[in-house]
């Protein structure tokens, strides 16, 4: 049973990595939000499998919280934001997509080499997925720094938090419930603040391109 659960978790980890690459190559903001929701769904199901196979009952609450917040609430908020801001396409990136994907592959190799000695010390059934979790974090960070629009950068930040949660699950069966609730509340409040921030940028510059703010700083 544990072997089957481990195989399932490895499958979900591979899906998370593929979704991270899909998000990295995605230009359409609507599709990016849908991919983020799918990533949250895979993360919730993976956490449920870990909870069942390891008898860590607090992970059921973590899975439910992930499902509620990252599959339902946050995508709904983001969809409403882009409808009100009329943002549907993000064409400007620092590098072209093939170059970005190549950099992403290098980051994945780096993450696996970095995680290898740590995974040896972990005693969980998910320790083999730590490299994938770190790769997801690095790919999300790469997405943040290669996008010039504010909304994809925020989605990259949220995806990076998904990777960190998966890393915590891989090494120590998650964080204490109080910590997870605190992080969830911080993320939710942060989204409301960022929504207000988006509207202020749009009202001031008639665009969500952060290059305008760089020009303001230079002036």
Coordinates of C-alpha atoms in Angstrom, one line a residue, residues 8-9 11-17 19 35-49 66-67 71 166:
X8 CA 0.9 8.1 -6.7
X9 CA 2.7 10.9 -5.0
X11 CA 2.9 11.0 -10.3
X12 CA 1.4 14.1 -8.7
X13 CA 4.9 15.5 -8.3
X14 CA 5.6 15.0 -12.0
X15 CA 2.3 16.7 -12.8
X16 CA 3.2 19.7 -10.6
X17 CA 6.5 20.0 -12.5
X19 CA 2.3 22.5 -14.8
X35 CA -3.1 26.5 -14.6
X36 CA -2.6 27.9 -11.2
X37 CA -6.0 26.5 -10.1
X38 CA -5.0 23.1 -11.6
X39 CA -1.7 23.2 -9.7
X40 CA -3.6 23.8 -6.5
X41 CA -5.9 20.9 -7.2
X42 CA -3.0 18.5 -7.8
X43 CA -1.4 19.8 -4.7
X44 CA -4.6 19.2 -2.7
X45 CA -5.0 15.6 -4.0
X46 CA -1.3 14.8 -3.4
X47 CA -1.6 16.1 0.2
X48 CA -4.7 13.9 0.7
X49 CA -2.8 10.9 -0.5
X66 CA -5.5 24.3 -0.3
X67 CA -8.6 23.2 -2.2
X71 CA -8.6 26.2 -6.4
X166 CA 4.9 20.8 -1.4

